[in-house]
Structures are given as structure tokens and as C-alpha cells.
PDB file of C-alpha atoms in Angstrom:
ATOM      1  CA  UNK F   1     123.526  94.426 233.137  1.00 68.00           C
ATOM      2  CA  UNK F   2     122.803  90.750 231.560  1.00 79.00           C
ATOM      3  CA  UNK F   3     119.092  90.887 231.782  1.00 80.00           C
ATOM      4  CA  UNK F   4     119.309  93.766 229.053  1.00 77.00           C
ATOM      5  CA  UNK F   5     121.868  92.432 226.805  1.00 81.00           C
ATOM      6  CA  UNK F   6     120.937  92.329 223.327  1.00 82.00           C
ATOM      7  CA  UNK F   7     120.696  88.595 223.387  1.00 84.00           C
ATOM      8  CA  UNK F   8     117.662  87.753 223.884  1.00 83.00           C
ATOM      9  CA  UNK F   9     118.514  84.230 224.968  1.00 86.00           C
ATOM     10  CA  UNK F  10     121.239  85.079 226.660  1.00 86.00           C
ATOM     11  CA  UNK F  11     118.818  87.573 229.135  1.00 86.00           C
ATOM     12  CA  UNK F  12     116.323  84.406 229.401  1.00 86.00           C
ATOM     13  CA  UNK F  13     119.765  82.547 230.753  1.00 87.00           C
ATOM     14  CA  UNK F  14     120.719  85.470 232.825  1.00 89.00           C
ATOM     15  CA  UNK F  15     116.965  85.807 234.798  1.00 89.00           C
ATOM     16  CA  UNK F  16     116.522  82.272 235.437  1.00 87.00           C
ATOM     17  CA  UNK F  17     120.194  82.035 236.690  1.00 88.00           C
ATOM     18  CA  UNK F  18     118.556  84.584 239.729  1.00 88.00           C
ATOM     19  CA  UNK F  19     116.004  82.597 239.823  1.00 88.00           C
ATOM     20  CA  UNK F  20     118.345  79.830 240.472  1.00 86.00           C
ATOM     21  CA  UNK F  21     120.493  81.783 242.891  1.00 86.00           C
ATOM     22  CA  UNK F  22     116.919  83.082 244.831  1.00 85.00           C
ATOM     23  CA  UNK F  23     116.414  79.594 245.548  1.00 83.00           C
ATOM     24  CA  UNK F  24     119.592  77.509 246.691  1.00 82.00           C
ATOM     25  CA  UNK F  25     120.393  80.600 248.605  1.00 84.00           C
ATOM     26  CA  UNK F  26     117.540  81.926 251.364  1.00 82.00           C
ATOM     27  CA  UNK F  27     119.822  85.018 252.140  1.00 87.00           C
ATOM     28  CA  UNK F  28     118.943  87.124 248.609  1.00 87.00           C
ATOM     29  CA  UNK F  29     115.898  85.483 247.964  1.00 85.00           C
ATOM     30  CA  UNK F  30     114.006  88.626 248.787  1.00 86.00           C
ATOM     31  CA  UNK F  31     116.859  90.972 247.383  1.00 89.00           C
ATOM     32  CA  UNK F  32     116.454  88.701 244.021  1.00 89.00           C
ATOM     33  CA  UNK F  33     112.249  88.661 243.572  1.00 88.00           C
ATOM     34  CA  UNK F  34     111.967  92.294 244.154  1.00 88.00           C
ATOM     35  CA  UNK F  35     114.741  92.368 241.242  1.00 89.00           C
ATOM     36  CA  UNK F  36     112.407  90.025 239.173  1.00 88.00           C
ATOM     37  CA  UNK F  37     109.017  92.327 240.168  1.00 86.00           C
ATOM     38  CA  UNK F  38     111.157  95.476 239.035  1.00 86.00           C
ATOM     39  CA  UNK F  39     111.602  94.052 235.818  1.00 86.00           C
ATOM     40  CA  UNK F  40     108.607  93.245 235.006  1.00 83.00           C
ATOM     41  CA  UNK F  41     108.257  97.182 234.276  1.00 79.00           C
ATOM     42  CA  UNK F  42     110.354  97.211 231.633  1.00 81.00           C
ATOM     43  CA  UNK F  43     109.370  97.396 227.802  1.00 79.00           C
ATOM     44  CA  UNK F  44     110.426  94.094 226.684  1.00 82.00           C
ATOM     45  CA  UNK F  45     108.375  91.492 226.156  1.00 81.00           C
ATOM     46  CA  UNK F  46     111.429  88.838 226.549  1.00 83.00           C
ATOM     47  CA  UNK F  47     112.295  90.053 230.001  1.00 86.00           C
ATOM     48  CA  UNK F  48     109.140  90.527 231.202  1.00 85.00           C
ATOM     49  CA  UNK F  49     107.805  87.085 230.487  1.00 85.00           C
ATOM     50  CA  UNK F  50     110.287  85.140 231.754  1.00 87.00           C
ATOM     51  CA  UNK F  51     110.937  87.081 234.672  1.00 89.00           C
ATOM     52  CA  UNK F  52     106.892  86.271 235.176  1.00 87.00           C
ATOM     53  CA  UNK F  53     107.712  82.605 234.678  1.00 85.00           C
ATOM     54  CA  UNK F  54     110.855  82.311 237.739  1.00 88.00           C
ATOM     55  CA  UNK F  55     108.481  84.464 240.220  1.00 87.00           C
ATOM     56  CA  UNK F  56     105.983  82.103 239.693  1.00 86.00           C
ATOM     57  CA  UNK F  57     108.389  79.371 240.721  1.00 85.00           C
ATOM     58  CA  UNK F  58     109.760  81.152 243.462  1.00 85.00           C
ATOM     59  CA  UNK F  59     106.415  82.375 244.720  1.00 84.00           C
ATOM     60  CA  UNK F  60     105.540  78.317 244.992  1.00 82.00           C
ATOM     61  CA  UNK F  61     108.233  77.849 248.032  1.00 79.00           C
ATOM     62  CA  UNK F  62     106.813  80.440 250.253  1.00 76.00           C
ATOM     63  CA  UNK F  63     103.400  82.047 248.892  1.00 76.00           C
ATOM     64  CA  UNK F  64     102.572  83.355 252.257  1.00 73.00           C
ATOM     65  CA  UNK F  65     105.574  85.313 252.881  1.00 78.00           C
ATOM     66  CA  UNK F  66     104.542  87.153 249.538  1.00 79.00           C
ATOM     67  CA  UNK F  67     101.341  88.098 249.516  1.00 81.00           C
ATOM     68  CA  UNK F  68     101.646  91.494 248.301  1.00 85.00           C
ATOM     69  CA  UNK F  69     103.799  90.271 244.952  1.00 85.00           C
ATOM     70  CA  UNK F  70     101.252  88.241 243.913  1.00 85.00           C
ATOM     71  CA  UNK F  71      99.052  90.977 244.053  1.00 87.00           C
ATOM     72  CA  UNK F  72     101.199  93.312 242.153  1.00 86.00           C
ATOM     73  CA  UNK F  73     101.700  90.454 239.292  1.00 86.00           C
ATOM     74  CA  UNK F  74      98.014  89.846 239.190  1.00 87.00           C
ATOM     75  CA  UNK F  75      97.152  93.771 238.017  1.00 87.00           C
ATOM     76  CA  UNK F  76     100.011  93.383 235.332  1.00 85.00           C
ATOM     77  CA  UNK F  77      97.607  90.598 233.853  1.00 88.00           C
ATOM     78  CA  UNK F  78      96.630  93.197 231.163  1.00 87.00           C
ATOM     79  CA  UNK F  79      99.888  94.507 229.658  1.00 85.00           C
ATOM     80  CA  UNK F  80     101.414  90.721 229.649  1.00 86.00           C
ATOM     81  CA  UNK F  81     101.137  89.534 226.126  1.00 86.00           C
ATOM     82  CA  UNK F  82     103.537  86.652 226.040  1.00 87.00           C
ATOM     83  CA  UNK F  83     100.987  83.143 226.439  1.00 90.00           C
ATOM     84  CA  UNK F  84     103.743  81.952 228.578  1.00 89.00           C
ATOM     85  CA  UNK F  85     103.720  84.562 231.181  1.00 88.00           C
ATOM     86  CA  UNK F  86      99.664  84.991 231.329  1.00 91.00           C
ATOM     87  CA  UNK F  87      99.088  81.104 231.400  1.00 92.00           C
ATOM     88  CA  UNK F  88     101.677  81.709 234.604  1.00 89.00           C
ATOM     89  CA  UNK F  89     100.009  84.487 235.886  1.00 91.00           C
ATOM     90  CA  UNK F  90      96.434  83.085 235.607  1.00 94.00           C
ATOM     91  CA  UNK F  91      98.154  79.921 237.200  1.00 92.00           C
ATOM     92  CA  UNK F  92      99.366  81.839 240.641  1.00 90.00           C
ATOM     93  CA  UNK F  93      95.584  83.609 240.308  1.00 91.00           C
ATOM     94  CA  UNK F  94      94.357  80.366 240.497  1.00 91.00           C
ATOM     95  CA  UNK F  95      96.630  78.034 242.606  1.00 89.00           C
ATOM     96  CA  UNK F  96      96.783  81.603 245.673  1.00 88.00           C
ATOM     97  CA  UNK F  97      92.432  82.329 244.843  1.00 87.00           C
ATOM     98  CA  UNK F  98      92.248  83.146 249.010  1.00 84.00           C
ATOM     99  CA  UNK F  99      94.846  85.421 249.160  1.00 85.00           C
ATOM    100  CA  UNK F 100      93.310  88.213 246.432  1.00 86.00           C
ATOM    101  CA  UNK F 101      89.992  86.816 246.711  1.00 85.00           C
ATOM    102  CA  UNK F 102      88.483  90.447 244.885  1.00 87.00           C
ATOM    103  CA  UNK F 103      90.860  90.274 242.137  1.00 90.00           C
ATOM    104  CA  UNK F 104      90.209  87.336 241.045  1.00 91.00           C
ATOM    105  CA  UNK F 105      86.469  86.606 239.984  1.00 92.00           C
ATOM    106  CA  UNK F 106      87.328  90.063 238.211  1.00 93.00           C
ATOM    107  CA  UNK F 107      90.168  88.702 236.145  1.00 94.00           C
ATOM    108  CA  UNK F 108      88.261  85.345 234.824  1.00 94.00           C
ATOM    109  CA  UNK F 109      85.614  88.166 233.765  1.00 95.00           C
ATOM    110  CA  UNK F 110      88.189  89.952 231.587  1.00 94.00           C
ATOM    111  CA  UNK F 111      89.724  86.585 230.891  1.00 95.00           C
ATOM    112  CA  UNK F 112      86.347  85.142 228.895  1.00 95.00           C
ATOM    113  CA  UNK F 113      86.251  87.970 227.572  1.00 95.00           C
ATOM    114  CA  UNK F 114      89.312  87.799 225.603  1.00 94.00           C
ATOM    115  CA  UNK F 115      89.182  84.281 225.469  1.00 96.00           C
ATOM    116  CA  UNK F 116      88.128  83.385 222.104  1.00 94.00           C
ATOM    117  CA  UNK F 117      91.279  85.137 220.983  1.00 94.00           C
ATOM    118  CA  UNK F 118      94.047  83.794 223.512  1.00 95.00           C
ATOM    119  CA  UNK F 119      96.267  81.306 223.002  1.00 95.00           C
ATOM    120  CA  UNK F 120      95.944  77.812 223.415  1.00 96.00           C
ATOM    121  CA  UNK F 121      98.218  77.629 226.848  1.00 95.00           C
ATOM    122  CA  UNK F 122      96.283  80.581 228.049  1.00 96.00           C
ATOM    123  CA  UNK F 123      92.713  79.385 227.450  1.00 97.00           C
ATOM    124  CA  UNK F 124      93.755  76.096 229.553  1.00 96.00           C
ATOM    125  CA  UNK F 125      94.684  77.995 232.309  1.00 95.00           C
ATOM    126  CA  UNK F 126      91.605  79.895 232.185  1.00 96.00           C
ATOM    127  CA  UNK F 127      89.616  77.104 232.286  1.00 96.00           C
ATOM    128  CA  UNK F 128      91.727  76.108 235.203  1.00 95.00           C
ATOM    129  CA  UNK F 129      91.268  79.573 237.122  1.00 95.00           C
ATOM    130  CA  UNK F 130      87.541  79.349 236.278  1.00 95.00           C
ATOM    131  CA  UNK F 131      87.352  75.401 238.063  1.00 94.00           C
ATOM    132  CA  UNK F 132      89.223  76.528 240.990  1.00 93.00           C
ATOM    133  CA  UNK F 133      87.041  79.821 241.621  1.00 93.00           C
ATOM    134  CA  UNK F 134      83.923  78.204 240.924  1.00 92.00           C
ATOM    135  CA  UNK F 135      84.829  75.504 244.327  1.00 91.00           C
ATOM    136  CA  UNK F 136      85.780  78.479 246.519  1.00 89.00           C
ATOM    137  CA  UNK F 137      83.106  80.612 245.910  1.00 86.00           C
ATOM    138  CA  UNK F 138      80.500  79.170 243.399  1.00 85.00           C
ATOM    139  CA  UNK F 139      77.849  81.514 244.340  1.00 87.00           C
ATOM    140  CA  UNK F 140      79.578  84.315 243.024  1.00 88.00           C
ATOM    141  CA  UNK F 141      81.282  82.774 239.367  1.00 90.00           C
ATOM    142  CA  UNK F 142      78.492  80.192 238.896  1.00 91.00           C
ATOM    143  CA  UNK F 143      77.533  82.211 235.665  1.00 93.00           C
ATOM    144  CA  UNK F 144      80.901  83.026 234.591  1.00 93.00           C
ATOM    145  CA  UNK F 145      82.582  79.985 234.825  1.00 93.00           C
ATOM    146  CA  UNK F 146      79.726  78.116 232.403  1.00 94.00           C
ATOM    147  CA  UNK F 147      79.965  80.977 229.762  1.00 95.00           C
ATOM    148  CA  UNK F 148      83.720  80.241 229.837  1.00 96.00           C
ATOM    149  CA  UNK F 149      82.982  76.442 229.534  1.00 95.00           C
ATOM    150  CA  UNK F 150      80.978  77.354 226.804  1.00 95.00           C
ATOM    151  CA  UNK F 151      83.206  79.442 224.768  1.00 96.00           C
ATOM    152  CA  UNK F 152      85.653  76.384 225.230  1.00 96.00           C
ATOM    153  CA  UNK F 153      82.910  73.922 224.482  1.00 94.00           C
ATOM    154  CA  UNK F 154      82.652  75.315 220.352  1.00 93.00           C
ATOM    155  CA  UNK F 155      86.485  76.058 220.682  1.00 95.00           C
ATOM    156  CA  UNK F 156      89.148  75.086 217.381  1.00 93.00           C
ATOM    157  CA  UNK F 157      90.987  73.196 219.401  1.00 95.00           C
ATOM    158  CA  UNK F 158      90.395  69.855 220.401  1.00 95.00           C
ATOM    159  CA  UNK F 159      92.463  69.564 223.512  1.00 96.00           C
ATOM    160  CA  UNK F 160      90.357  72.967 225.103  1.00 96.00           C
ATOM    161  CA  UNK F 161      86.910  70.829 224.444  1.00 96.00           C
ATOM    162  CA  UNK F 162      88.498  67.914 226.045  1.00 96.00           C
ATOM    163  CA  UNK F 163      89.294  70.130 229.101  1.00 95.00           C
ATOM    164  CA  UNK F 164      86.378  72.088 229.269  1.00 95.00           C
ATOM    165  CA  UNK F 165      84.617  68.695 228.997  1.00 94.00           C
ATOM    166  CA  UNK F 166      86.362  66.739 231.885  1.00 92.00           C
ATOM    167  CA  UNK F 167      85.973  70.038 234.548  1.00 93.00           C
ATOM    168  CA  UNK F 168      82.490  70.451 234.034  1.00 91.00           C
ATOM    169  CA  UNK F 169      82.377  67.076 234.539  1.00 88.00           C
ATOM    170  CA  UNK F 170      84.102  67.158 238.027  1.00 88.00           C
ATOM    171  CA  UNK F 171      82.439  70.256 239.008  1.00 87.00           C
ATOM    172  CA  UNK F 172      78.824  69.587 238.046  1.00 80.00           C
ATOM    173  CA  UNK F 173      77.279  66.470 240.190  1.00 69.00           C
ATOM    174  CA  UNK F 174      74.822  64.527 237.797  1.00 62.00           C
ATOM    175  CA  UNK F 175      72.881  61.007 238.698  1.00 59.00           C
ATOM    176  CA  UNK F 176      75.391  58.750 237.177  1.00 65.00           C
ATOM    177  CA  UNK F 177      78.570  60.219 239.405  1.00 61.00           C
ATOM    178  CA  UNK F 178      77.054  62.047 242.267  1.00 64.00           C
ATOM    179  CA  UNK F 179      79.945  61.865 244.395  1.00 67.00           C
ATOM    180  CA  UNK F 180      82.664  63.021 242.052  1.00 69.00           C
ATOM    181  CA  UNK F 181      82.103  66.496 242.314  1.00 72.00           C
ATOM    182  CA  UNK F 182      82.553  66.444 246.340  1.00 78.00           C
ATOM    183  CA  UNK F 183      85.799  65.400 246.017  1.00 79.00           C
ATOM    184  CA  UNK F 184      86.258  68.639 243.246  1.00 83.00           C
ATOM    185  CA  UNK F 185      88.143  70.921 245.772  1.00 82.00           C
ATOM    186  CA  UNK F 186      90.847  68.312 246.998  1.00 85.00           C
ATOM    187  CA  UNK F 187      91.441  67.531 243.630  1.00 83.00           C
ATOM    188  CA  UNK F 188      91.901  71.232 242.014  1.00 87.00           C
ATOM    189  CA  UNK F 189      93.282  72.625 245.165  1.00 82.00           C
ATOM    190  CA  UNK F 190      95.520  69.908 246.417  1.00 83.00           C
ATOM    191  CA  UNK F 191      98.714  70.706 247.977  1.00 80.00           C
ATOM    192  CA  UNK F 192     101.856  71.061 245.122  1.00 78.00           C
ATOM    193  CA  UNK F 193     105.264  70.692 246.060  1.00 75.00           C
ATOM    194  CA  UNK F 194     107.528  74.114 245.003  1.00 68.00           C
ATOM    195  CA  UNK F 195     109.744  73.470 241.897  1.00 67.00           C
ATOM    196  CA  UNK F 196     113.601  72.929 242.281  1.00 67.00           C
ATOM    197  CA  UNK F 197     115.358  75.006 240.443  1.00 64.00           C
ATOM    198  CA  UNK F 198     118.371  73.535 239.211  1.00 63.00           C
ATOM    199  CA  UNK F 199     121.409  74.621 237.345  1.00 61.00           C
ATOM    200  CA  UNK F 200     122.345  73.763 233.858  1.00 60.00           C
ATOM    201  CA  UNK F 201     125.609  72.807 235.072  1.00 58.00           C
ATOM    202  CA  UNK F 202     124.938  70.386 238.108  1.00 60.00           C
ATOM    203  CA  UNK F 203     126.051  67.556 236.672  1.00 61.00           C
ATOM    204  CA  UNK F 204     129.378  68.898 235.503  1.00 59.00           C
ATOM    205  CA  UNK F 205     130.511  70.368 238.747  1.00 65.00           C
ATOM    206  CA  UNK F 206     132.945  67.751 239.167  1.00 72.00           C
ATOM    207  CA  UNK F 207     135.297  69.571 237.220  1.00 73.00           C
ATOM    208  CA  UNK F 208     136.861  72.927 237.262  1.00 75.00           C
ATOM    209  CA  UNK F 209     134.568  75.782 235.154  1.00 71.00           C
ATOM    210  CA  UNK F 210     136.381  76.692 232.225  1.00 73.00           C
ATOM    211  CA  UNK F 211     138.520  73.676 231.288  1.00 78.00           C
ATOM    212  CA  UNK F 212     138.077  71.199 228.284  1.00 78.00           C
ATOM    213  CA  UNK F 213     136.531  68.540 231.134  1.00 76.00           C
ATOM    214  CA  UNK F 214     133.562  70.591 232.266  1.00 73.00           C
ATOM    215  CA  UNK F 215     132.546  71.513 228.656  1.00 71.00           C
ATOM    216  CA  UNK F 216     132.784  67.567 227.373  1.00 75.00           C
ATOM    217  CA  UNK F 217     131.478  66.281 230.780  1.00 71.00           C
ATOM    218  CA  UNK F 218     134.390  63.373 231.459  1.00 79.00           C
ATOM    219  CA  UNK F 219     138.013  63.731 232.042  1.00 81.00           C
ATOM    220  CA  UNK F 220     140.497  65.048 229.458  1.00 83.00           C
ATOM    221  CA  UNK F 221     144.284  64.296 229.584  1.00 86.00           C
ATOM    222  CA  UNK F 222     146.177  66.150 230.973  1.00 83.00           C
ATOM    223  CA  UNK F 223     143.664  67.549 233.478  1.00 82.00           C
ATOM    224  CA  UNK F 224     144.305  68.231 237.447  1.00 82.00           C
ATOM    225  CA  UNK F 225     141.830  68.948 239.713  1.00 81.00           C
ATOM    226  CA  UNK F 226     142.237  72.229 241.543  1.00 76.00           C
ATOM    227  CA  UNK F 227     143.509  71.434 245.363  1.00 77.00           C
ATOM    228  CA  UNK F 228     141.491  72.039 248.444  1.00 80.00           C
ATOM    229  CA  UNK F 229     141.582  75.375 250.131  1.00 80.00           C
ATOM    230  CA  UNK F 230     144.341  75.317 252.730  1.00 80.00           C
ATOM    231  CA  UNK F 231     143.142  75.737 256.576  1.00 84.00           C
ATOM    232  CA  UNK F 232     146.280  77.743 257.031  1.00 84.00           C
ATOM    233  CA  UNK F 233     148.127  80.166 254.156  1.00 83.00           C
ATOM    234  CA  UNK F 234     151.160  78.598 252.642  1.00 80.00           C
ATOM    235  CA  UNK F 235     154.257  80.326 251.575  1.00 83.00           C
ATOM    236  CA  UNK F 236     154.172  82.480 248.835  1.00 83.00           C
ATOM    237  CA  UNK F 237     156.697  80.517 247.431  1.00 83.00           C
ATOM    238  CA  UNK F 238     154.186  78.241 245.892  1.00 76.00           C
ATOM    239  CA  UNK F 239     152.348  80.970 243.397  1.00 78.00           C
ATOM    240  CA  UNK F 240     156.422  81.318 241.795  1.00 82.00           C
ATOM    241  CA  UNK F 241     156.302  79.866 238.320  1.00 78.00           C
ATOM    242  CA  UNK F 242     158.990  78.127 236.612  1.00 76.00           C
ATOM    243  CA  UNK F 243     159.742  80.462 233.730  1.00 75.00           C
ATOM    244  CA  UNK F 244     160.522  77.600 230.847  1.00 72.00           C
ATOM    245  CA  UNK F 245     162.584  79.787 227.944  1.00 70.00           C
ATOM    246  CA  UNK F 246     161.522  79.318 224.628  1.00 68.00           C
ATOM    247  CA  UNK F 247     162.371  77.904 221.357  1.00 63.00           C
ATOM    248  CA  UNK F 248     162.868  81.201 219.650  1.00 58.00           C
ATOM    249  CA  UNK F 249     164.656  82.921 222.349  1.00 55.00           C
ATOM    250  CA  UNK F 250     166.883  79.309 222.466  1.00 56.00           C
ATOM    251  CA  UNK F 251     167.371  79.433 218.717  1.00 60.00           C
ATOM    252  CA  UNK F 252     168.430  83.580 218.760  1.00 56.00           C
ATOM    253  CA  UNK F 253     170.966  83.305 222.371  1.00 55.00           C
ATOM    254  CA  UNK F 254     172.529  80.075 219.848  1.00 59.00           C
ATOM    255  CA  UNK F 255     172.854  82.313 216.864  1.00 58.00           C
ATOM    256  CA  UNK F 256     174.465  85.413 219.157  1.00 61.00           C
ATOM    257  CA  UNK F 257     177.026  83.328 220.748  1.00 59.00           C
ATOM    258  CA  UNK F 258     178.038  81.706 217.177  1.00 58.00           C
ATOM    259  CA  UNK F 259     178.161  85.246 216.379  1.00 55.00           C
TER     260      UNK F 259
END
């Protein structure tokens, strides 16, 4: 199949192209994530993480509807290695908290562990996971989400300080904003509207694939757009061809009859 061609890009293409499909139509959208979740078993990296990434999209439209995927993506945390796919995994950790409510204080433990050596996309997302779990259940990650503001406080990277900075800001209330951190769980938790998931191609599909028009986006002389689909068959008179002789057989029926 696509999804294990060589081509690495080209199986990237190929699994956001069902991702594409899952979304415009509601008909395979199950058929097409449990595709996704099966291939997230396989070896490479490639596949994996981008098949991570579309799920997460998909997962965004309906989250209720799969409860259970989210669950199985959330004990894959460990054998993900690309930073894209665990900065989307801790994402859907963080964004669906209620729905595996004992996985998840147990994943930002493993997460500060490791996260002096995670990328830079992963240790924001941490940070986010460790916000949104301390305003759902504070009593529980109170500890764990200031050593991970800590580790992020001394970290390389300026932008993780920043962050680190501005959440413990919202979450902790001091004198001079008390009323900031009230207002903590509306702001991490608000509503997001799911992604659309768009093709490549939208804006060229006012001409035919496969023709010199749709690959230079504007009209090329010479071309005819295809007719509308009949509401009755016509005669099969209409698929005959004009057979138009050529040159060379011209030039040798000349030569035989000189002959």
C-alpha cells in the first residue's frame, strides 16, 4: 500500500490524504481512524508520527465518540519518539484530561521526568498538560506540576522560561492579580473548534486532474472542460473516434501508388 512506500514523503502525503478523506466523508471515518490506530504499530517512525498527528485532528471533531482511541494513543506515549507526535499526544492528554483521568497525572510524572532531555515542542506541551491537570485536579499534581515549572524555570531555552513563567502566573493567585487565576480553567480549557482538513488541491478543482490547467492553476489553450454526466445514456455512437491517418502512412500509400 502507499503508507509503506519507500518514500517517505510520499507515505506522509498518502496518511494525511485519509485523514482528509475521514473527514469530508462521515461514512469511513471510523473505517479510516482504526486504519490510522493500526498503524501506529508499525516500526517506522515516519508512519507512526504522522499517523499520530491526523488522529489527533480527527479525534478534535468528535472526542466523545472515541474515547477508547484516545486511550490506546495515550499508553503508546512511551515508544513515540518523533517531538511531533508526543507534543500531539501530550496535547489530546491534555485538551480530553476527564476522559482518562488515571492516565494522566501518571504521564506528566514520566513526562518531568524525561523532560530535561525532550525537545523543545515537547517540553511546551508538557508544560501545557501540567497547567491543565493542575485546574482539574490540583490536589493531586500540586507537587508535580511546580517541579515541572521548575525544571522549565533553569531551562536553555528562552521561549520554555517564558512559558513556564506566564502559567505559573495564571495558575498561582498572588496580591497584585488575585482574580486572574479564577478565570485559569476557562482559559486553558476553553472550547476549540476541530481543524478542517483540506486538500492540497481545492483550489484547482476547477479543472480536470491530470491536464496542463490543473498543474499551472489557470486555463491553457486548447483546454475543454469535461461535460456533465448525462441523466440518460447516449448512443454509443459518441465514444467512436475519428481515426485521422498519418503523415507516414500518407507519405508510404503516395510512394506505393507511384510505384
Amino acid at each position: 500500500t502507499y503508507v509503506l512506500s519507500a518514500d517517505k514523503d510520499f507515505a506522509a502525503q498518502t496518511i494525511h490524504a485519509i485523514g482528509r478523506c475521514a473527514s469530508t466523508i462521515s461514512e469511513v471515518t471510523e473505517a479510516c481512524l482504526n486504519g490510522l490506530v493500526a498503524l501506529m504499530s508499525k516500526k517506522d517512525e515516519t508512519i507512526v508520527a504522522e499517523s499520530v498527528v491526523v488522529i489527533k485532528k480527527l479525534l478534535q471533531i468528535n472526542p466523545s465518540q472515541y474515547s477508547e482511541i484516545i486511550k490506546h494513543i495515550v499508553r503508546m506515549v512511551d515508544k513515540v519518539t518523533v517531538p511531533t507526535a508526543r507534543a500531539s499526544i501530550l496535547w489530546l492528554i491534555g485538551e480530553y484530561s476527564d476522559r482518562i483521568s488515571k492516565l494522566a497525572p501518571d504521564v506528566l510524572r514520566k513526562m518531568a521526568k524525561s523532560f530535561p532531555d525532550e525537545e523543545t515542542i515537547v517540553k511546551h506541551q508538557i508544560l501545557n498538560l501540567a497547567a491543565k491537570l493542575y485546574v482539574v485536579n490540583a490536589k493531586q499534581t500540586h507537587l508535580l506540576v511546580q517541579y515541572v515549572f521548575n525544571l522549565a524555570k533553569y531551562d536553555t531555552n528562552y521561549d520554555t522560561r517564558d512559558k513556564a513563567r506566564l502559567l505559573r502566573a495564571l495558575l498561582i493567585q498572588t496580591d497584585k492579580c488575585p482574580a486572574l487565576s479564577k478565570h485559569a480553567k476557562k482559559i486553558l480549557l476553553a472550547p476549540k473548534p476541530a481543524p478542517i482538513l483540506e486538500s492540497i488541491i481545492r483550489d484547482h478543482d476547477q479543472y480536470t486532474l491530470g491536464t496542463l490547467s490543473f498543474v499551472i492553476d489557470q486555463k491553457a489553450t486548447g483546454y475543454k472542460d469535461l461535460p456533465e454526466f448525462p441523466l440518460e445514456a447516449p448512443d454509443s455512437s459518441v465514444r467512436n473516434v475519428e481515426v485521422i491517418p498519418s503523415s507516414t502512412s500518407q507519405n508510404a500509400a503516395s510512394k506505393r501508388s507511384s510505384a
